[in-house]
Each structure stands twice: as C-alpha cells, then as structure tokens.
C-alpha cells in the first residue's frame, strides 16, 4: 500500500521543488513533478522522493545530447567523434563571429556588399597555387557542386577502381546521380589504362574525374593513370579534370615524419582543373569542403544555385580563416594545429603518459582487471592514409581471472558512463585505450574520480 502523494503545490515548496523551479522554470517543474507523482502512485518510487526524482529527471533532460568525450580509440580524425579539433585562434575567431555582427558579406573599406568566400579565397590560392577557390559545407558538397556545375546532363568518366563508398550515403555513383551527371565507368577494379579513358571520351563527355581511394588500397596486379597523364588526356580534347582528394593536405606530411599524402598543390601542379577536399580532415579546421582550381570553372560553381544551399556560415568561415592563417608559419604548425600535433606525438611521450596513468586506471577498474601498458598503432582516420598507422602506446584492461564474454562490454559501458565518457576499443580480449589523443592526463583522471 503506497501513501497518497502530496499535492503538486506542496512538492513545489520542497527544497528540491524550489531548486527545480529556479533552474528549469515552473512549467517544466510542474510537468516533471506530475510524472514523478504518477510513478509514486504505482509504487515505482517512494512518495517522499517525488521531488528529488523530478529534479533528477530535469537534470538528465538538460544534459547535452552532443557532449564532449575523451577519444581513446586511437583514431585521430574520428568521423563519429567529430574529426579535427580546432586550434585556439580558430576557436577565438568563431566565438567572435558568433557573438556579434560580422563582415560576412560586407566590405568595410567601401561600405558596399562583400563576398563570403573572400575571407578564405586569397589564403586558399596562396596555399594551393590555384587560380581561385570557394568553400562549402563539406567535401561531399564540394564534389556535388562541382559535378552539377560542370557535368549535369552529360557524362563523367571515372575509373572502376575509384568508385568509392566513404560511408553512410556517400557513394560516388549516388553523388553523380544526384548531380545529374551520367557515370561512365572505365577500366577494371584493379587496372585502368590511359586508352580506357581515351576510348570512353565522346561527344557527350563533360568531365574526367579522379577520386582518391581514401579508405582502401588496391594492391597486387594494379595499374592506374598518373594524375599528370590523366590531365593530359582530358586537355587533349579540351575537357576538364576534377580531382577529388578527399582529405587533402596543404603541406608535405613527410616533413613531419608522417607518411606521404599528395598535397592540393601537387594536384594543381599535375594539371587538375578543379580539386576538391575537406576542411576537417588533415587540414585540421571546421567541417567544410573546398573547390579550388581554374578561375572560369570555380566562378561557374560559385554562381550555381546549389552554392547558396551548400554555403558556409560565419562561424565556420571565421574558424576556417584562422586555421588557414596558421599555415603561413608551417614550421610551427606541429604546435599550433591540434590535428598535426596529435599525429606527430612521439610514441615515447604517449608511453610515459600510459605508465603514469596505469595505477589510477587499475584502482578504478578494480581487482577483477589487469591493466597493462601496451604498444599499439594509431590510425589517422577519415579516409586519410587508410593503410598507414602510427606507433603509439596505451593501456589494455583485461579480465584478471576467468570472465564471461560480456565482461569487456560491461567495462566499456562503465567507461562510457563516466563524465566525460571515455571511448576505447575492444580487441584481443581487452579494452584498449590508445592515449595518443589524450594531451592532458588530468582530464582522464578527473573522469575516473
Ligand atoms: C571524406 C571524403 C569525401 C567526403 O568529404 P566530407 O568532408 O566528409 O564531406 C569525399 N571524397 C573523398 C575521396 C573522401 O575521402
């Protein structure tokens, strides 16, 4: 037999009730109290805990859905965890842009109208060697816009070895269909030759396209046409070449001891008429996509009605401008740009941090778990350098005795229930935490206590 719940009026005057009203407002509090009172009536919760339950429910509902996490997956540019972290100047610029009016499409010198792409156009030209540049929502948008502008109603020729699926709904054939261009596949999965492209060019051809095979590599008996040769084939019949670099990088990564990736400037130098790439992959900025290349073609893309639908807002443009400006001092980029800083972090550094954190993690996990420092390999992620990995270190938590198969899932869930949630991976009968992306051990220690 449960006691009759007190009236809502009485509950509103309790300590928890008053706290709830001051934090969440009267309307929401009354609704939460009613629903908690209903649960008390059915015996689900105690009658004297109604207000406390209502407050807890309101607090839980107020918790952000999009919340910070600690990324210990070992994938630096993790698409599901938000890819690149912004540099300090980019964060400051974004805050300034979102806090007040800004010169988004305004020319302060003349007092007349300005163009939003002008905030990044010059920088992109300078950093890529391209004649002109525009920025849109992401690289998928850049590819869509370029295809719709240059090749709608006509044919685009692509190698069968490059018909990528990036994940989700980004499959090259589907993007082509959305852009209204007819896909003409040439060659085979493993081998495509110059004559395959040449034979496919006809009266209806609008474009030749090269796509970076971002998340796989074809090995063995393979052949592809070098970008420079493909540009020559396109130009011989006055056709443009679009090179979708995917991640794209503005600098020679080997200078930082990383695997080689073709730069945007390489693609322009090799003769691509348009190059598309991402803002939040290796470039290390906010989500964005770029079309850089020949002035007349970029201008056509900028005038296409889709451009308006795909354009960037002031917050991201501000962050982008600040990010691109960091590239003017490439020698300091490994300090100033978080993405590069994480990628070049030496294994010894990461191992030292793992050794420091091991006791705290062992205490947290409890006697049923063995916690060891391990060597592991980090991934760059987001379709940049799919096969190459970086030597790293971390902690592996494995069952100390005999444990059921679900023990690892339970431990993972415990890590995810921390504030902020800690995200690792399960492999080789252990929960593995790659510490490459943990720059400050205090954030993990705080989450554990
Ligand atoms: C990642 C990628 C895209 C999509 O870029 P987003 O910025 O994620 O929209 C397109 N093409 C290639 C080759 C990619 O690697």
Tab-separated table of C-alpha atoms and ligand atoms in Angstrom:
chain	number	residue	atom	x	y	z
A	1	UNK	CA	0.000	0.000	0.000
A	2	UNK	CA	1.625	3.291	-1.085
A	3	UNK	CA	0.950	6.583	0.634
A	4	UNK	CA	-1.057	9.156	-1.245
A	5	UNK	CA	1.396	11.566	-2.972
A	6	UNK	CA	1.445	15.120	-1.606
A	7	UNK	CA	-0.127	17.860	-3.747
A	8	UNK	CA	1.922	19.451	-6.543
A	9	UNK	CA	1.728	22.743	-4.607
A	10	UNK	CA	3.347	21.154	-1.599
A	11	UNK	CA	6.001	19.464	-3.765
A	12	UNK	CA	6.831	22.824	-5.413
A	13	UNK	CA	7.604	24.217	-1.947
A	14	UNK	CA	10.033	21.414	-1.051
A	15	UNK	CA	13.786	22.071	-1.325
A	16	UNK	CA	14.155	20.002	-4.491
A	17	UNK	CA	10.969	21.541	-5.915
A	18	UNK	CA	12.228	25.079	-5.341
A	19	UNK	CA	15.651	24.206	-6.786
A	20	UNK	CA	13.965	22.748	-9.870
A	21	UNK	CA	11.803	25.856	-10.402
A	22	UNK	CA	14.782	28.198	-10.156
A	23	UNK	CA	16.831	26.151	-12.624
A	24	UNK	CA	14.289	24.824	-15.105
A	25	UNK	CA	11.213	27.054	-14.735
A	26	UNK	CA	7.802	26.475	-13.214
A	27	UNK	CA	6.127	24.825	-16.207
A	28	UNK	CA	8.774	22.152	-16.711
A	29	UNK	CA	8.970	21.521	-12.950
A	30	UNK	CA	5.223	21.024	-12.592
A	31	UNK	CA	5.252	18.561	-15.510
A	32	UNK	CA	8.203	16.640	-14.016
A	33	UNK	CA	6.551	16.567	-10.560
A	34	UNK	CA	3.301	15.252	-12.041
A	35	UNK	CA	5.080	12.469	-13.849
A	36	UNK	CA	7.138	11.566	-10.735
A	37	UNK	CA	3.931	11.642	-8.607
A	38	UNK	CA	2.378	9.214	-11.072
A	39	UNK	CA	5.332	6.847	-10.613
A	40	UNK	CA	4.883	7.118	-6.836
A	41	UNK	CA	1.205	6.235	-7.187
A	42	UNK	CA	2.129	2.989	-8.969
A	43	UNK	CA	4.735	2.220	-6.318
A	44	UNK	CA	7.706	2.644	-8.649
A	45	UNK	CA	9.375	5.275	-6.463
A	46	UNK	CA	8.957	6.297	-2.819
A	47	UNK	CA	6.419	9.000	-2.032
A	48	UNK	CA	8.954	11.073	-0.102
A	49	UNK	CA	11.335	11.051	-3.100
A	50	UNK	CA	8.984	12.547	-5.710
A	51	UNK	CA	10.582	15.999	-5.833
A	52	UNK	CA	14.110	14.559	-5.850
A	53	UNK	CA	13.198	12.270	-8.758
A	54	UNK	CA	11.622	15.149	-10.645
A	55	UNK	CA	14.775	17.263	-10.175
A	56	UNK	CA	16.979	14.369	-11.317
A	57	UNK	CA	14.788	13.848	-14.403
A	58	UNK	CA	15.011	17.549	-15.271
A	59	UNK	CA	18.786	17.497	-14.828
A	60	UNK	CA	19.065	14.460	-17.049
A	61	UNK	CA	16.922	16.053	-19.757
A	62	UNK	CA	19.100	19.182	-19.615
A	63	UNK	CA	22.280	17.180	-20.210
A	64	UNK	CA	23.513	17.968	-23.732
A	65	UNK	CA	22.994	15.279	-26.326
A	66	UNK	CA	26.076	16.475	-28.190
A	67	UNK	CA	28.614	16.262	-25.387
A	68	UNK	CA	32.401	16.164	-25.094
A	69	UNK	CA	34.041	12.735	-24.858
A	70	UNK	CA	37.602	11.517	-24.334
A	71	UNK	CA	38.684	9.888	-27.577
A	72	UNK	CA	40.955	6.959	-26.758
A	73	UNK	CA	40.057	4.981	-29.873
A	74	UNK	CA	43.438	5.665	-31.451
A	75	UNK	CA	41.769	7.206	-34.497
A	76	UNK	CA	42.821	10.843	-34.583
A	77	UNK	CA	40.289	12.084	-37.152
A	78	UNK	CA	37.339	10.004	-35.956
A	79	UNK	CA	34.292	10.908	-38.051
A	80	UNK	CA	31.794	9.735	-35.407
A	81	UNK	CA	33.621	11.710	-32.718
A	82	UNK	CA	33.724	14.947	-34.689
A	83	UNK	CA	37.040	14.761	-36.612
A	84	UNK	CA	39.504	17.656	-36.217
A	85	UNK	CA	39.842	19.653	-33.000
A	86	UNK	CA	40.086	23.360	-33.694
A	87	UNK	CA	43.182	25.426	-32.986
A	88	UNK	CA	42.951	28.149	-30.331
A	89	UNK	CA	42.909	31.045	-32.839
A	90	UNK	CA	40.127	29.295	-34.778
A	91	UNK	CA	38.049	28.883	-31.621
A	92	UNK	CA	38.580	32.542	-30.722
A	93	UNK	CA	37.613	33.666	-34.231
A	94	UNK	CA	34.481	31.504	-34.197
A	95	UNK	CA	33.394	32.904	-30.832
A	96	UNK	CA	33.951	36.467	-32.030
A	97	UNK	CA	31.968	35.796	-35.209
A	98	UNK	CA	29.028	34.228	-33.402
A	99	UNK	CA	28.884	36.824	-30.615
A	100	UNK	CA	28.200	39.876	-32.746
A	101	UNK	CA	27.655	41.304	-36.185
A	102	UNK	CA	30.454	40.481	-38.613
A	103	UNK	CA	31.643	41.427	-42.098
A	104	UNK	CA	30.295	38.171	-43.557
A	105	UNK	CA	29.217	39.777	-46.841
A	106	UNK	CA	30.258	43.334	-46.187
A	107	UNK	CA	33.251	45.299	-47.408
A	108	UNK	CA	34.294	47.703	-44.642
A	109	UNK	CA	36.583	49.635	-46.989
A	110	UNK	CA	33.823	50.620	-49.404
A	111	UNK	CA	30.756	50.164	-47.206
A	112	UNK	CA	29.327	48.038	-50.010
A	113	UNK	CA	28.471	44.400	-50.359
A	114	UNK	CA	31.247	41.835	-49.965
A	115	UNK	CA	31.521	38.146	-50.746
A	116	UNK	CA	31.676	35.484	-48.058
A	117	UNK	CA	34.215	33.405	-49.938
A	118	UNK	CA	36.620	36.356	-49.971
A	119	UNK	CA	37.525	35.606	-46.337
A	120	UNK	CA	39.301	32.427	-47.404
A	121	UNK	CA	39.793	32.807	-51.174
A	122	UNK	CA	43.172	34.541	-51.007
A	123	UNK	CA	44.537	32.169	-48.386
A	124	UNK	CA	43.441	29.113	-50.348
A	125	UNK	CA	45.023	30.475	-53.528
A	126	UNK	CA	48.236	31.209	-51.678
A	127	UNK	CA	48.375	27.745	-50.054
A	128	UNK	CA	47.379	25.667	-53.090
A	129	UNK	CA	48.649	27.634	-56.065
A	130	UNK	CA	45.138	27.539	-57.575
A	131	UNK	CA	43.727	30.490	-59.511
A	132	UNK	CA	40.534	30.633	-57.493
A	133	UNK	CA	38.735	28.945	-54.595
A	134	UNK	CA	35.383	28.663	-52.852
A	135	UNK	CA	34.268	26.927	-49.667
A	136	UNK	CA	31.068	24.968	-48.996
A	137	UNK	CA	29.511	22.790	-46.293
A	138	UNK	CA	31.812	19.769	-46.660
A	139	UNK	CA	33.721	17.878	-49.298
A	140	UNK	CA	30.655	15.858	-50.277
A	141	UNK	CA	29.018	19.203	-51.079
A	142	UNK	CA	32.107	20.345	-52.989
A	143	UNK	CA	32.020	17.214	-55.170
A	144	UNK	CA	28.259	17.514	-55.694
A	145	UNK	CA	28.509	21.181	-56.654
A	146	UNK	CA	31.455	20.655	-58.990
A	147	UNK	CA	29.717	17.751	-60.762
A	148	UNK	CA	26.370	19.556	-61.017
A	149	UNK	CA	28.048	22.674	-62.393
A	150	UNK	CA	30.404	21.089	-64.902
A	151	UNK	CA	28.734	17.840	-65.928
A	152	UNK	CA	24.948	17.902	-65.328
A	153	UNK	CA	23.066	16.270	-68.206
A	154	UNK	CA	26.309	14.915	-69.650
A	155	UNK	CA	28.874	12.210	-68.912
A	156	UNK	CA	31.617	11.945	-66.290
A	157	UNK	CA	34.323	9.335	-66.792
A	158	UNK	CA	35.767	7.574	-63.708
A	159	UNK	CA	37.940	4.509	-63.228
A	160	UNK	CA	36.182	1.425	-61.805
A	161	UNK	CA	38.954	1.258	-59.229
A	162	UNK	CA	37.928	4.632	-57.803
A	163	UNK	CA	34.163	4.265	-57.335
A	164	UNK	CA	34.400	4.744	-53.605
A	165	UNK	CA	31.953	4.489	-50.770
A	166	UNK	CA	33.105	6.700	-47.922
A	167	UNK	CA	30.401	5.525	-45.551
A	168	UNK	CA	26.840	6.487	-44.940
A	169	UNK	CA	25.266	7.692	-48.150
A	170	UNK	CA	28.448	8.929	-49.784
A	171	UNK	CA	28.929	6.600	-52.710
A	172	UNK	CA	30.423	8.136	-55.804
A	173	UNK	CA	27.816	6.688	-58.213
A	174	UNK	CA	24.999	8.036	-55.992
A	175	UNK	CA	26.575	11.503	-55.785
A	176	UNK	CA	26.886	11.525	-59.573
A	177	UNK	CA	23.230	10.629	-59.924
A	178	UNK	CA	22.247	13.424	-57.514
A	179	UNK	CA	24.358	15.862	-59.503
A	180	UNK	CA	22.581	14.780	-62.696
A	181	UNK	CA	25.673	13.528	-64.478
A	182	UNK	CA	25.877	10.120	-66.166
A	183	UNK	CA	28.642	7.946	-64.779
A	184	UNK	CA	30.820	6.256	-67.368
A	185	UNK	CA	32.970	3.604	-65.695
A	186	UNK	CA	36.213	2.647	-67.351
A	187	UNK	CA	38.882	0.016	-66.761
A	188	UNK	CA	38.574	-2.725	-64.178
A	189	UNK	CA	38.692	-2.790	-60.394
A	190	UNK	CA	42.457	-3.344	-60.327
A	191	UNK	CA	43.685	-1.924	-63.630
A	192	UNK	CA	42.757	1.155	-65.615
A	193	UNK	CA	44.844	2.392	-68.544
A	194	UNK	CA	45.125	5.635	-70.500
A	195	UNK	CA	43.378	4.075	-73.512
A	196	UNK	CA	40.374	3.172	-71.321
A	197	UNK	CA	39.769	6.870	-70.720
A	198	UNK	CA	40.598	7.820	-74.312
A	199	UNK	CA	38.200	5.238	-75.756
A	200	UNK	CA	35.366	6.414	-73.481
A	201	UNK	CA	35.595	10.086	-74.419
A	202	UNK	CA	32.753	11.031	-76.746
A	203	UNK	CA	30.537	13.911	-77.793
A	204	UNK	CA	28.611	13.725	-74.517
A	205	UNK	CA	31.624	13.700	-72.209
A	206	UNK	CA	31.755	16.709	-69.907
A	207	UNK	CA	34.386	15.730	-67.364
A	208	UNK	CA	37.141	13.322	-66.380
A	209	UNK	CA	37.307	12.591	-62.697
A	210	UNK	CA	39.957	11.163	-60.401
A	211	UNK	CA	38.933	10.041	-56.907
A	212	UNK	CA	41.285	9.448	-54.005
A	213	UNK	CA	40.714	5.886	-52.763
A	214	UNK	CA	40.540	7.152	-49.216
A	215	UNK	CA	39.582	4.110	-47.213
A	216	UNK	CA	41.078	1.191	-49.095
A	217	UNK	CA	44.020	0.324	-51.233
A	218	UNK	CA	44.148	-1.977	-54.214
A	219	UNK	CA	47.361	-3.964	-54.140
A	220	UNK	CA	48.946	-6.611	-56.327
A	221	UNK	CA	48.473	-6.583	-60.104
A	222	UNK	CA	47.342	-2.990	-60.461
A	223	UNK	CA	47.577	-0.051	-62.809
A	224	UNK	CA	46.220	3.465	-62.665
A	225	UNK	CA	46.793	6.505	-64.813
A	226	UNK	CA	49.013	9.077	-63.114
A	227	UNK	CA	47.211	12.382	-62.429
A	228	UNK	CA	49.520	14.286	-64.767
A	229	UNK	CA	48.828	11.838	-67.624
A	230	UNK	CA	45.102	11.921	-66.933
A	231	UNK	CA	45.158	15.727	-67.130
A	232	UNK	CA	46.939	15.478	-70.488
A	233	UNK	CA	44.265	13.063	-71.787
A	234	UNK	CA	41.487	15.423	-70.658
A	235	UNK	CA	43.159	18.521	-72.068
A	236	UNK	CA	43.864	16.867	-75.433
A	237	UNK	CA	40.100	17.032	-76.067
A	238	UNK	CA	39.594	20.289	-74.116
A	239	UNK	CA	37.868	18.528	-71.232
A	240	UNK	CA	38.433	19.484	-67.593
A	241	UNK	CA	39.782	17.083	-64.946
A	242	UNK	CA	38.266	17.062	-61.467
A	243	UNK	CA	40.496	15.558	-58.764
A	244	UNK	CA	38.655	14.666	-55.536
A	245	UNK	CA	41.455	14.412	-52.997
A	246	UNK	CA	39.156	13.549	-50.112
A	247	UNK	CA	41.161	14.576	-47.084
A	248	UNK	CA	43.630	16.703	-48.947
A	249	UNK	CA	46.572	18.234	-47.188
A	250	UNK	CA	48.178	21.621	-47.664
A	251	UNK	CA	51.632	20.558	-46.510
A	252	UNK	CA	54.170	17.847	-47.213
A	253	UNK	CA	53.477	15.480	-44.306
A	254	UNK	CA	56.832	13.728	-44.682
A	255	UNK	CA	58.447	16.896	-43.291
A	256	UNK	CA	56.788	15.931	-40.019
A	257	UNK	CA	57.784	12.278	-40.208
A	258	UNK	CA	54.350	11.190	-41.415
A	259	UNK	CA	53.514	9.032	-44.447
A	260	UNK	CA	53.343	10.824	-47.762
A	261	UNK	CA	49.997	12.152	-48.999
A	262	UNK	CA	49.562	14.112	-52.233
A	263	UNK	CA	49.025	17.782	-51.441
A	264	UNK	CA	46.432	20.041	-53.016
A	265	UNK	CA	49.266	21.995	-54.617
A	266	UNK	CA	50.541	18.710	-56.154
A	267	UNK	CA	47.119	18.099	-57.706
A	268	UNK	CA	47.012	21.625	-59.150
A	269	UNK	CA	50.584	21.309	-60.424
A	270	UNK	CA	49.699	17.973	-62.036
A	271	UNK	CA	47.102	19.786	-64.136
A	272	UNK	CA	43.776	19.198	-62.380
A	273	UNK	CA	41.303	21.896	-63.405
A	274	UNK	CA	39.315	21.524	-60.199
A	275	UNK	CA	40.370	19.965	-56.906
A	276	UNK	CA	38.002	19.164	-54.034
A	277	UNK	CA	38.996	18.430	-50.423
A	278	UNK	CA	37.792	18.567	-46.813
A	279	UNK	CA	38.187	21.176	-44.080
A	280	UNK	CA	38.002	18.903	-41.040
A	281	UNK	CA	40.249	16.051	-42.079
A	282	UNK	CA	44.036	16.534	-42.323
A	283	UNK	CA	43.609	20.279	-42.789
A	284	UNK	CA	42.519	20.454	-39.148
A	285	UNK	CA	39.745	23.026	-39.427
A	286	UNK	CA	35.966	23.087	-39.048
A	287	UNK	CA	33.674	20.999	-41.253
A	288	UNK	CA	33.977	22.451	-44.742
A	289	UNK	CA	34.697	21.498	-48.323
A	290	UNK	CA	36.690	23.347	-50.969
A	291	UNK	CA	36.661	23.685	-54.713
A	292	UNK	CA	39.911	25.172	-55.960
A	293	UNK	CA	41.246	25.458	-59.480
A	294	UNK	CA	40.679	27.214	-62.788
A	295	UNK	CA	39.125	30.664	-62.382
A	296	UNK	CA	36.369	30.225	-65.003
A	297	UNK	CA	35.260	26.855	-63.621
A	298	UNK	CA	35.332	27.959	-59.964
A	299	UNK	CA	33.319	31.048	-60.944
A	300	UNK	CA	30.690	28.819	-62.553
A	301	UNK	CA	30.493	26.696	-59.391
A	302	UNK	CA	30.100	29.870	-57.307
A	303	UNK	CA	27.163	31.006	-59.467
A	304	UNK	CA	25.305	27.676	-59.428
A	305	UNK	CA	22.045	27.795	-57.394
A	306	UNK	CA	23.258	24.849	-55.282
A	307	UNK	CA	26.095	27.019	-53.949
A	308	UNK	CA	23.598	29.001	-51.892
A	309	UNK	CA	22.211	25.786	-50.416
A	310	UNK	CA	25.656	24.486	-49.575
A	311	UNK	CA	27.367	27.645	-48.372
A	312	UNK	CA	29.212	28.101	-45.101
A	313	UNK	CA	28.021	30.162	-42.142
A	314	UNK	CA	30.016	32.957	-40.486
A	315	UNK	CA	31.122	30.816	-37.541
A	316	UNK	CA	32.839	28.217	-39.648
A	317	UNK	CA	34.218	30.781	-42.107
A	318	UNK	CA	35.831	32.646	-39.213
A	319	UNK	CA	37.328	29.412	-37.842
A	320	UNK	CA	38.487	28.451	-41.309
A	321	UNK	CA	40.231	31.756	-41.985
A	322	UNK	CA	42.080	31.499	-38.654
A	323	UNK	CA	43.021	27.859	-39.321
A	324	UNK	CA	44.351	28.611	-42.806
A	325	UNK	CA	46.415	31.524	-41.446
A	326	UNK	CA	48.308	29.075	-39.223
A	327	UNK	CA	49.667	27.519	-42.434
A	328	UNK	CA	51.571	30.721	-43.173
A	329	UNK	CA	54.015	29.584	-40.494
A	330	UNK	CA	54.459	25.906	-41.419
A	331	UNK	CA	57.461	25.476	-39.101
A	332	UNK	CA	55.248	25.950	-36.044
A	333	UNK	CA	52.228	24.051	-37.379
A	334	UNK	CA	53.033	20.919	-35.348
A	335	UNK	CA	52.494	23.036	-32.224
A	336	UNK	CA	49.672	25.311	-33.347
A	337	UNK	CA	47.412	22.866	-35.199
A	338	UNK	CA	45.943	20.206	-32.849
A	339	UNK	CA	45.420	17.628	-35.621
A	340	UNK	CA	49.073	17.732	-36.656
A	341	UNK	CA	50.208	17.965	-33.027
A	342	UNK	CA	48.379	14.709	-32.237
A	343	UNK	CA	49.610	12.976	-35.371
A	344	UNK	CA	53.281	13.757	-34.713
A	345	UNK	CA	53.186	12.983	-30.982
A	346	UNK	CA	56.135	10.698	-30.278
A	347	UNK	CA	55.400	7.186	-29.064
A	348	UNK	CA	57.768	7.671	-26.080
A	349	UNK	CA	55.674	10.595	-24.839
A	350	UNK	CA	52.491	8.573	-25.072
A	351	UNK	CA	54.110	5.586	-23.333
A	352	UNK	CA	55.278	7.766	-20.430
A	353	UNK	CA	51.728	9.034	-20.020
A	354	UNK	CA	50.393	5.473	-20.094
A	355	UNK	CA	52.813	4.481	-17.315
A	356	UNK	CA	51.733	7.485	-15.230
A	357	UNK	CA	48.048	6.689	-15.650
A	358	UNK	CA	48.245	2.922	-15.162
A	359	UNK	CA	47.873	2.871	-11.323
A	360	UNK	CA	44.847	5.198	-11.358
A	361	UNK	CA	43.146	3.134	-14.011
A	362	UNK	CA	43.944	-0.090	-12.190
A	363	UNK	CA	42.373	1.267	-8.985
A	364	UNK	CA	39.337	2.448	-10.916
A	365	UNK	CA	38.868	-0.875	-12.736
A	366	UNK	CA	39.129	-2.946	-9.528
A	367	UNK	CA	40.780	-6.282	-8.686
A	368	UNK	CA	38.995	-8.198	-11.449
A	369	UNK	CA	41.003	-6.383	-14.095
A	370	UNK	CA	44.617	-6.480	-15.128
A	371	UNK	CA	45.822	-3.135	-16.507
A	372	UNK	CA	48.921	-3.128	-18.689
A	373	UNK	CA	50.841	-0.598	-20.741
A	374	UNK	CA	50.768	-1.732	-24.354
A	375	UNK	CA	52.251	-0.761	-27.685
A	376	UNK	CA	49.569	-0.060	-30.270
A	377	UNK	CA	49.055	1.592	-33.660
A	378	UNK	CA	47.001	4.744	-34.124
A	379	UNK	CA	45.052	5.443	-37.272
A	380	UNK	CA	44.844	8.818	-38.939
A	381	UNK	CA	41.185	8.298	-39.783
A	382	UNK	CA	38.596	9.976	-42.008
A	383	UNK	CA	39.952	8.372	-45.111
A	384	UNK	CA	43.390	9.897	-44.892
A	385	UNK	CA	46.196	7.415	-45.469
A	386	UNK	CA	43.970	4.349	-44.955
A	387	UNK	CA	46.669	1.741	-44.609
A	388	UNK	CA	49.417	3.546	-42.743
A	389	UNK	CA	49.342	3.546	-38.937
A	390	UNK	CA	51.393	5.416	-36.343
A	391	UNK	CA	53.259	3.717	-33.485
A	392	UNK	CA	51.529	4.597	-30.237
A	393	UNK	CA	51.015	3.387	-26.683
A	394	UNK	CA	48.098	2.876	-24.366
A	395	UNK	CA	46.517	0.804	-21.644
A	396	UNK	CA	44.871	-2.576	-22.038
A	397	UNK	CA	42.341	-3.732	-19.450
A	398	UNK	CA	41.838	-7.484	-19.491
A	399	UNK	CA	39.976	-9.777	-17.082
A	400	UNK	CA	42.303	-10.902	-14.253
A	401	UNK	CA	40.635	-14.265	-13.848
A	402	UNK	CA	38.035	-16.170	-15.769
A	403	UNK	CA	35.437	-13.728	-17.027
A	404	UNK	CA	32.336	-14.066	-19.121
A	405	UNK	CA	32.465	-12.845	-22.683
A	406	UNK	CA	30.312	-9.854	-21.861
A	407	UNK	CA	32.712	-8.544	-19.169
A	408	UNK	CA	34.536	-6.435	-21.753
A	409	UNK	CA	31.263	-4.902	-22.934
A	410	UNK	CA	30.319	-4.128	-19.344
A	411	UNK	CA	33.673	-2.440	-18.718
A	412	UNK	CA	33.363	-0.444	-21.966
A	413	UNK	CA	29.922	0.691	-20.862
A	414	UNK	CA	31.367	1.724	-17.471
A	415	UNK	CA	33.978	3.836	-19.270
A	416	UNK	CA	31.281	5.399	-21.432
A	417	UNK	CA	29.191	6.251	-18.377
A	418	UNK	CA	31.951	8.470	-16.960
A	419	UNK	CA	31.802	12.260	-17.237
A	420	UNK	CA	33.014	12.919	-19.853
A	421	UNK	CA	32.519	9.479	-21.421
A	422	UNK	CA	35.758	7.628	-22.222
A	423	UNK	CA	35.702	5.867	-25.590
A	424	UNK	CA	38.089	2.966	-26.195
A	425	UNK	CA	38.035	-0.132	-28.365
A	426	UNK	CA	37.710	-3.847	-27.655
A	427	UNK	CA	40.346	-6.107	-29.203
A	428	UNK	CA	42.293	-9.248	-28.272
A	429	UNK	CA	40.191	-9.897	-25.162
A	430	UNK	CA	40.919	-6.446	-23.732
A	431	UNK	CA	39.500	-2.955	-23.588
A	432	UNK	CA	42.212	-0.870	-25.193
A	433	UNK	CA	42.790	2.811	-24.590
A	434	UNK	CA	45.197	4.406	-27.084
A	435	UNK	CA	46.447	7.565	-25.356
A	436	UNK	CA	47.607	9.438	-28.482
A	437	UNK	CA	44.687	11.869	-28.352
A	438	UNK	CA	44.918	12.476	-24.596
A	439	UNK	CA	47.045	15.585	-24.286
A	440	UNK	CA	46.227	16.322	-20.645
A	441	UNK	CA	46.146	13.279	-18.323
A	442	UNK	CA	44.195	15.367	-15.797
A	443	UNK	CA	41.063	15.151	-17.980
A	444	UNK	CA	41.087	11.341	-17.740
A	445	UNK	CA	41.925	11.373	-14.025
A	446	UNK	CA	39.038	13.756	-13.394
A	447	UNK	CA	36.655	11.478	-15.296
A	448	UNK	CA	37.787	8.475	-13.246
A	449	UNK	CA	37.049	10.079	-9.882
B	1	LIG	C1	35.986	12.127	-46.985
B	1	LIG	C2	35.829	12.143	-48.449
B	1	LIG	C3	34.752	12.808	-49.037
B	1	LIG	C4	33.690	13.471	-48.225
B	1	LIG	O1	34.218	14.548	-47.506
B	1	LIG	P1	33.358	15.201	-46.311
B	1	LIG	O2	34.155	16.409	-45.931
B	1	LIG	O3	33.289	14.159	-45.242
B	1	LIG	O4	32.026	15.534	-46.855
B	1	LIG	C5	34.676	12.809	-50.405
B	1	LIG	N1	35.594	12.196	-51.175
B	1	LIG	C6	36.641	11.538	-50.623
B	1	LIG	C7	37.614	10.875	-51.552
B	1	LIG	C8	36.798	11.496	-49.243
B	1	LIG	O5	37.836	10.862	-48.705
